[in-house]
PDB file of C-alpha atoms in Angstrom:
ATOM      1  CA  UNK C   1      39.206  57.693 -82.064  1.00 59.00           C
ATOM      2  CA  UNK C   2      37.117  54.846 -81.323  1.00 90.00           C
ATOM      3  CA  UNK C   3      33.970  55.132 -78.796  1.00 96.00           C
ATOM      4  CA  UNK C   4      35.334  55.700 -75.527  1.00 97.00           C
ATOM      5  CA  UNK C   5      37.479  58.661 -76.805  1.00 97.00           C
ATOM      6  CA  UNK C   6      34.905  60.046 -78.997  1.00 97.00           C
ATOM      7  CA  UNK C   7      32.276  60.240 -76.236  1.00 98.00           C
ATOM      8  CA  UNK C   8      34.220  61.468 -73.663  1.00 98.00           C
ATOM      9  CA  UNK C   9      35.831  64.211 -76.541  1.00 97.00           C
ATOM     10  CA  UNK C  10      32.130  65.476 -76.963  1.00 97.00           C
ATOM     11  CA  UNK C  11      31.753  67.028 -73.419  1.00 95.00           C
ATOM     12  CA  UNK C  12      29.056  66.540 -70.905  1.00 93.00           C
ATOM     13  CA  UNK C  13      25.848  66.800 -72.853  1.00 94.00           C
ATOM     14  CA  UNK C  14      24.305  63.329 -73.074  1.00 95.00           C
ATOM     15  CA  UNK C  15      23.240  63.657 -76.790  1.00 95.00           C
ATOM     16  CA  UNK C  16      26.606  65.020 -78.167  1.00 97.00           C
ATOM     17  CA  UNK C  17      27.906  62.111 -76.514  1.00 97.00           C
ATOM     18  CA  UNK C  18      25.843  59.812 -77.462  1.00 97.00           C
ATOM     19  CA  UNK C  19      25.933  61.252 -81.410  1.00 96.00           C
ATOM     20  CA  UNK C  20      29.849  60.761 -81.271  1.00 96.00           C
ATOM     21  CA  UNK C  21      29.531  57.008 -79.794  1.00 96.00           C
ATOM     22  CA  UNK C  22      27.361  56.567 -82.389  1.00 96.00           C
ATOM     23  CA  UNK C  23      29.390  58.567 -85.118  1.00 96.00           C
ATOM     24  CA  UNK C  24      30.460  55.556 -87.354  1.00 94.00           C
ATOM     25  CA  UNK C  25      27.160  54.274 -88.030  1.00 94.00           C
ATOM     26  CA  UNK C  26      25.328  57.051 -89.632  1.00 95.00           C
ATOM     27  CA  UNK C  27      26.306  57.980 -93.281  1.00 93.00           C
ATOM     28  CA  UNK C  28      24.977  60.775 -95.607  1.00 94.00           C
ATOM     29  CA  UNK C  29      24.617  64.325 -95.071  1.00 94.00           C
ATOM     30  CA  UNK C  30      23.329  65.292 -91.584  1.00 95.00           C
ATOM     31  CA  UNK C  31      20.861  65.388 -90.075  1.00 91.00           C
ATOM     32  CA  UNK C  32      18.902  62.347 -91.732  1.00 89.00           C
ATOM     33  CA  UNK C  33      16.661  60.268 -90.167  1.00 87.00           C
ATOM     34  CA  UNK C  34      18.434  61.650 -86.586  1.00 93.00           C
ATOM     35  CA  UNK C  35      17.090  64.026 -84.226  1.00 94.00           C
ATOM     36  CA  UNK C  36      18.901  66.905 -84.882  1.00 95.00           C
ATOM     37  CA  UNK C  37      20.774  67.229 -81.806  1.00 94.00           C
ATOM     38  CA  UNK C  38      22.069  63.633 -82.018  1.00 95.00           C
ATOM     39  CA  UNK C  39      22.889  64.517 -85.406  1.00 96.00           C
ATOM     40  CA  UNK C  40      25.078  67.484 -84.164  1.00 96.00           C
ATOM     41  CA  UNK C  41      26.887  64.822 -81.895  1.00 96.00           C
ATOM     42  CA  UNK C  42      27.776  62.735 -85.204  1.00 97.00           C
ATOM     43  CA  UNK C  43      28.684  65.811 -86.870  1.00 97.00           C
ATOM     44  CA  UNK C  44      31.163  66.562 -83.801  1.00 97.00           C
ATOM     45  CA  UNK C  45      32.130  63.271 -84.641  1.00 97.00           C
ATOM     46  CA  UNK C  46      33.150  63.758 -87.950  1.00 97.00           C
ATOM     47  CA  UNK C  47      34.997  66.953 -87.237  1.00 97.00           C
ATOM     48  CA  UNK C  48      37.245  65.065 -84.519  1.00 97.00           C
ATOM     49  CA  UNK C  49      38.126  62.267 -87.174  1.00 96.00           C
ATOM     50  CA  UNK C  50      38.969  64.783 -89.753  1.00 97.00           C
ATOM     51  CA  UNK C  51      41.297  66.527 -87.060  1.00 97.00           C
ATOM     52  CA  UNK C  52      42.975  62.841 -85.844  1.00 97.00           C
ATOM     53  CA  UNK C  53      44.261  62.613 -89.428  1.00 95.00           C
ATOM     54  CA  UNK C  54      45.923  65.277 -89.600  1.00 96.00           C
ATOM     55  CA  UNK C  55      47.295  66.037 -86.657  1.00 98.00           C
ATOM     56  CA  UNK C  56      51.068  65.100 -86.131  1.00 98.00           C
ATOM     57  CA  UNK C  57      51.211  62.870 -82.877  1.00 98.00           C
ATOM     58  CA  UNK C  58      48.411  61.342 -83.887  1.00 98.00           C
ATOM     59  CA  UNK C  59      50.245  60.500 -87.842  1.00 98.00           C
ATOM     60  CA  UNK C  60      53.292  59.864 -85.551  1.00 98.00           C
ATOM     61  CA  UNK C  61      51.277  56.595 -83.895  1.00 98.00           C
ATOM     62  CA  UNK C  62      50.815  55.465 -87.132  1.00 97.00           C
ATOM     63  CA  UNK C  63      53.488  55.714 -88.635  1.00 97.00           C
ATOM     64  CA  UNK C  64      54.798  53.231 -85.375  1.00 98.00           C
ATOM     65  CA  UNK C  65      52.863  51.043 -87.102  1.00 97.00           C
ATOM     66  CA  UNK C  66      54.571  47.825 -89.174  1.00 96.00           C
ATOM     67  CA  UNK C  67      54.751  48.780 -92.790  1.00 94.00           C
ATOM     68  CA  UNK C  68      52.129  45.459 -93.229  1.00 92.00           C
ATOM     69  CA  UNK C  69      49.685  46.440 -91.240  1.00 93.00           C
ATOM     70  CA  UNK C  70      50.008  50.265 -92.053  1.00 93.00           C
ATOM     71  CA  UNK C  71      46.648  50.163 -94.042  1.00 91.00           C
ATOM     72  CA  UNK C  72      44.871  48.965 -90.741  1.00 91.00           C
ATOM     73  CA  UNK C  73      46.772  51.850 -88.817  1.00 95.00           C
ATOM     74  CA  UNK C  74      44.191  54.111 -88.072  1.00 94.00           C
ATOM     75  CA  UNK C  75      41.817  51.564 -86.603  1.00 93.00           C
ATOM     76  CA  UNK C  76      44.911  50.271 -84.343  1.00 94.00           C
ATOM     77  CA  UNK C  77      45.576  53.550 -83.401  1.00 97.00           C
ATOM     78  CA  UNK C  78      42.001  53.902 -82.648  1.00 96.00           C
ATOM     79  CA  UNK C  79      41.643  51.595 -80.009  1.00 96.00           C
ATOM     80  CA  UNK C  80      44.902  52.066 -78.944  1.00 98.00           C
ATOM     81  CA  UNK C  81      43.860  55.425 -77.546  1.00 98.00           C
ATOM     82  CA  UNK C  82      40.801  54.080 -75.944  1.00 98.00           C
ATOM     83  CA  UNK C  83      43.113  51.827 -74.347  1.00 98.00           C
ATOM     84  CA  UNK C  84      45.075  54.761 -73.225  1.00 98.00           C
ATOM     85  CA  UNK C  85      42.280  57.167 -72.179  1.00 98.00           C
ATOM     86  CA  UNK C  86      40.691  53.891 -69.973  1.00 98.00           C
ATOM     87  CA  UNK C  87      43.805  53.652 -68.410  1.00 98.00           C
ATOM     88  CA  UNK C  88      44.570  56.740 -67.268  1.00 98.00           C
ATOM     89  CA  UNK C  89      40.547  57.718 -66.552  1.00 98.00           C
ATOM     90  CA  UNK C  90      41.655  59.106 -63.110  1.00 96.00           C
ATOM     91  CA  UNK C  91      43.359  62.184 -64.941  1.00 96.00           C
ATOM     92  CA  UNK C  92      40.515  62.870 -67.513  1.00 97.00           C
ATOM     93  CA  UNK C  93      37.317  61.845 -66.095  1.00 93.00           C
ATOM     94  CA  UNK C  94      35.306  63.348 -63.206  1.00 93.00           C
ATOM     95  CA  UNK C  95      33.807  60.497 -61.952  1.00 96.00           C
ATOM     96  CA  UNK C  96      34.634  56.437 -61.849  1.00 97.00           C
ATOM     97  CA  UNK C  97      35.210  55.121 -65.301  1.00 98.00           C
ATOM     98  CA  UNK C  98      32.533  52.106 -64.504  1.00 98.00           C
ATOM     99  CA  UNK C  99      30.132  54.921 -63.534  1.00 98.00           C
ATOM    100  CA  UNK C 100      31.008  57.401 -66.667  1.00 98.00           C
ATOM    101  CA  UNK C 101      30.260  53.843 -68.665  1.00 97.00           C
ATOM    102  CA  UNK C 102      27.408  53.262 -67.320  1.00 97.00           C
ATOM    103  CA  UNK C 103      25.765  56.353 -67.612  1.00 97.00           C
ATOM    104  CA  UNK C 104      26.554  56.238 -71.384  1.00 97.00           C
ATOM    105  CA  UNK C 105      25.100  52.774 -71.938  1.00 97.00           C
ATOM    106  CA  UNK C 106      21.490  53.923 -69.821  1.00 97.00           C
ATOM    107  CA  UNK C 107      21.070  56.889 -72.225  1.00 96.00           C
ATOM    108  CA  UNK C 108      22.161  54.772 -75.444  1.00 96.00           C
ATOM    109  CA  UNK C 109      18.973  52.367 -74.120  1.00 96.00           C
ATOM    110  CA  UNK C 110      17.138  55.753 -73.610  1.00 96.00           C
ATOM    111  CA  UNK C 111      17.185  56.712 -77.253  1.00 94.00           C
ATOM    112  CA  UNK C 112      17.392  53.124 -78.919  1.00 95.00           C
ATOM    113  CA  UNK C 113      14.641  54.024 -80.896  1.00 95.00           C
ATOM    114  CA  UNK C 114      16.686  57.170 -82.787  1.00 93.00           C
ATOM    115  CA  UNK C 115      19.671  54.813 -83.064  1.00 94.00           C
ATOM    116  CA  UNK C 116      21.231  52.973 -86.423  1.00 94.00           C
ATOM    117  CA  UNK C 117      19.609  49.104 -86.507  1.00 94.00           C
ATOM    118  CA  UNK C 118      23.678  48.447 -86.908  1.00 92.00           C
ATOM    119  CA  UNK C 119      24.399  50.637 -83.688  1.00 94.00           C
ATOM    120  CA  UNK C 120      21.897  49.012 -81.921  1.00 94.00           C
ATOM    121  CA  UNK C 121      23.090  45.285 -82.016  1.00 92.00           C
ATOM    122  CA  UNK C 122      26.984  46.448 -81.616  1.00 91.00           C
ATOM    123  CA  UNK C 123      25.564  48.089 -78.020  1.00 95.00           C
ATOM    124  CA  UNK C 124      24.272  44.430 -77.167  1.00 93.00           C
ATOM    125  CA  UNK C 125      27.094  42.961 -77.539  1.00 92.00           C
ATOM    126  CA  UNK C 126      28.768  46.338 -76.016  1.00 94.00           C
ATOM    127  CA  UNK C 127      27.293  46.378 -72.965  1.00 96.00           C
ATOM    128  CA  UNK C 128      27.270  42.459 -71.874  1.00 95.00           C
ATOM    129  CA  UNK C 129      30.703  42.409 -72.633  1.00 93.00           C
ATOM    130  CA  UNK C 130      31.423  45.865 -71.047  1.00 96.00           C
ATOM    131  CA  UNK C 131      33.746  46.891 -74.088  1.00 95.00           C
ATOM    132  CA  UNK C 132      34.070  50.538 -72.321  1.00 96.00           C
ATOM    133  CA  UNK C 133      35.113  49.427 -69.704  1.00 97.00           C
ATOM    134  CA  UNK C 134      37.563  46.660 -70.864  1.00 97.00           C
ATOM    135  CA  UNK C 135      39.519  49.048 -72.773  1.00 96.00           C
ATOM    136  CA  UNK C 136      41.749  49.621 -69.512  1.00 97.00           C
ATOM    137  CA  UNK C 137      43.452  46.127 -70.203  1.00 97.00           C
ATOM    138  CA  UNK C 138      45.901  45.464 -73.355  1.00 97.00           C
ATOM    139  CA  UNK C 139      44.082  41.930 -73.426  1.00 96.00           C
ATOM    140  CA  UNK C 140      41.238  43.473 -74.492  1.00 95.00           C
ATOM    141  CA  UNK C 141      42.551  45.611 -77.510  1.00 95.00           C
ATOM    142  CA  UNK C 142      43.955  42.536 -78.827  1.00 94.00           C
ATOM    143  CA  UNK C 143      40.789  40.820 -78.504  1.00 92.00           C
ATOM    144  CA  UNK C 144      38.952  43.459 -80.240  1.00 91.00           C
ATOM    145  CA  UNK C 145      41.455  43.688 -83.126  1.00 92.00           C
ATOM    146  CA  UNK C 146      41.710  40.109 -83.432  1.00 89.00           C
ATOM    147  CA  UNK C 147      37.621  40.027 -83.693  1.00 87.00           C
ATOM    148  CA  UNK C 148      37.418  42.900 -85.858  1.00 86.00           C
ATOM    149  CA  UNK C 149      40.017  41.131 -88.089  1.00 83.00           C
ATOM    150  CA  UNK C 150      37.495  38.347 -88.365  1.00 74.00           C
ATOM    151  CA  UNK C 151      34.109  39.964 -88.467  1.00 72.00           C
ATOM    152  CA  UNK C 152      34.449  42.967 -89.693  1.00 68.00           C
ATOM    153  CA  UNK C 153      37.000  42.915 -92.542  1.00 67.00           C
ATOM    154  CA  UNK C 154      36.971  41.466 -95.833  1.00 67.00           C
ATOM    155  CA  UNK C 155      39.295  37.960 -95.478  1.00 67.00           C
ATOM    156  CA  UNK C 156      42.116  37.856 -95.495  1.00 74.00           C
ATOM    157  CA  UNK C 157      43.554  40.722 -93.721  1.00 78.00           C
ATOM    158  CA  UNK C 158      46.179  41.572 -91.523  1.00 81.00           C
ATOM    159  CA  UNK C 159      44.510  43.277 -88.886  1.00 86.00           C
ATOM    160  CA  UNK C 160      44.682  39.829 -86.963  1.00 86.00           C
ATOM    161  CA  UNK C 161      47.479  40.492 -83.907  1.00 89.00           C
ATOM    162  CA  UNK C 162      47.426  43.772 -84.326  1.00 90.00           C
ATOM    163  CA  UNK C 163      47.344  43.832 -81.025  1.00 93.00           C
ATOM    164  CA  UNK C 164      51.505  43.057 -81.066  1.00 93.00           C
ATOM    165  CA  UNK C 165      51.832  46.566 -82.450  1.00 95.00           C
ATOM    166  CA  UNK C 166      51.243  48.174 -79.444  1.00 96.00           C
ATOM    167  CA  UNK C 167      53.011  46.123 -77.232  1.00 95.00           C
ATOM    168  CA  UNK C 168      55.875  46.517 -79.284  1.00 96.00           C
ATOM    169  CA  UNK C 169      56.209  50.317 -78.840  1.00 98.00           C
ATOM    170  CA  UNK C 170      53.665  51.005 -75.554  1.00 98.00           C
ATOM    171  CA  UNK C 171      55.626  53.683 -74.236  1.00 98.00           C
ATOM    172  CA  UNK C 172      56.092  55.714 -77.530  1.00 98.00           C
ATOM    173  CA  UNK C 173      52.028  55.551 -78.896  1.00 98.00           C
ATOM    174  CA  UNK C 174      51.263  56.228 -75.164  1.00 98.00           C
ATOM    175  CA  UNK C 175      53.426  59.900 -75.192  1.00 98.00           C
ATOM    176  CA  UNK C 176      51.371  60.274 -77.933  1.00 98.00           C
ATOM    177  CA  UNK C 177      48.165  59.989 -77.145  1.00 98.00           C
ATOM    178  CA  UNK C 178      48.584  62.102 -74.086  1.00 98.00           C
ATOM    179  CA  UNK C 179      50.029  65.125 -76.942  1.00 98.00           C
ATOM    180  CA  UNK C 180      46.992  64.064 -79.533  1.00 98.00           C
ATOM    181  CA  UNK C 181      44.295  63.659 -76.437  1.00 98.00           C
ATOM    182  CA  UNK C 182      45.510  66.969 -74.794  1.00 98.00           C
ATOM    183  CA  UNK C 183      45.219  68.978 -78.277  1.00 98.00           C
ATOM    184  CA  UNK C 184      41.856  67.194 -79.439  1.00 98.00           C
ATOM    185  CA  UNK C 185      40.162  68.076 -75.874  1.00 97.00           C
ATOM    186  CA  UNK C 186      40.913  72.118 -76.775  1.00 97.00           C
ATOM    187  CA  UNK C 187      39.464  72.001 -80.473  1.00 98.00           C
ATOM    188  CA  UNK C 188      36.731  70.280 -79.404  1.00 97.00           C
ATOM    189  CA  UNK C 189      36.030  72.489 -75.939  1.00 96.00           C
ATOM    190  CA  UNK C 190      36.081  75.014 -78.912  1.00 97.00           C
ATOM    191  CA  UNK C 191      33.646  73.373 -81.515  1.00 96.00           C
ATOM    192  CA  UNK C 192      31.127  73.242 -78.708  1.00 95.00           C
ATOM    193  CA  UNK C 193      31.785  77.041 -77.555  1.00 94.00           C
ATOM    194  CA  UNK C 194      31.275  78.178 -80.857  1.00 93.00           C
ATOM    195  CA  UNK C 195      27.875  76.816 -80.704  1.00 88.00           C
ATOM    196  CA  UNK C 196      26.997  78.993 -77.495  1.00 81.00           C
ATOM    197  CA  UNK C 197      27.829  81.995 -79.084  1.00 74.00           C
TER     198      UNK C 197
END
């Protein structure tokens, strides 16, 4: 998942959430340099990625994807889940998706100072260009891909108009998103249980 999914996967407590935002940024064994309950947020994280591999809808989506851009397939499928998740807000969050954004942004500025130095000048460009938020439109995944393509990834790459993978089979990644989303929102309900008990 990329941010929008991982956050929201986390639940309502503002440092899980903001541990899973900022999930791929920390490396190493947990809990580092991280307060420890931001580090269980990257740990949730981590457990949610090693669950979106294996789970089948979610190897179904990329499997949609072209055989030569299959080694960029997770990332695709990545964003195109945010995409899907921003779209249909309405039947997953409890309050506006602008407002569930910017609630996440304020306590990401709350607890710069615990953040990655990486983490911290991705949410610059983040929040100016309301990324979160964005996610509802298919212009913006292809925008993201494209840029990731370019600075992100080692040149050359295929990555570049990725975006044209999704529009090429909307309907089918879509039906599975709402299986993998459905699914992912139950294991992690449970993750966070278990730590109650």
């Amino acid at each position: 998942m990329n941010f929008l999914a991982h956050a929201w996967l986390a639940g309502e407590g503002a440092e899980d959430r903001l541990g899973a935002l900022i999930g791929d940024f920390v490396k190493g064994p947990l809990p580092g340099l991280l307060p420890t309950d931001l580090a269980a947020g990257v740990e949730l994280h981590r457990r949610v990625d090693s669950y979106a591999d294996d789970h089948p809808a979610f190897q179904r989506s990329r499997g949609r994807v072209s055989r030569e851009r299959r080694r960029y397939a997770g990332i695709m499928v990545d964003m195109f889940y945010d995409h899907f998740l921003a779209l249909h807000w309405d039947h997953f969050g409890r309050e506006p998706l602008a407002d569930y954004v910017a609630e996440l942004y304020d306590q990401a500025n709350q607890q710069i100072i615990h953040l990655p130095p990486t983490f911290r000048r991705t949410l610059s460009y983040m929040q100016e260009e309301n990324w979160l938020l964005s996610y509802r439109t298919t212009d913006a995944i292809v925008l993201t891909l494209d840029r990731l393509a370019h600075y992100r990834l080692r040149q050359p790459n295929r990555l570049g108009g990725g975006g044209e993978e999704l529009l090429a089979d909307y309907r089918g990644y879509e039906e599975d998103f709402f299986e993998f989303i459905a699914d992912a929102r139950r294991y992690c309900d449970g993750l966070l249980a278990a730590r109650l008990a």
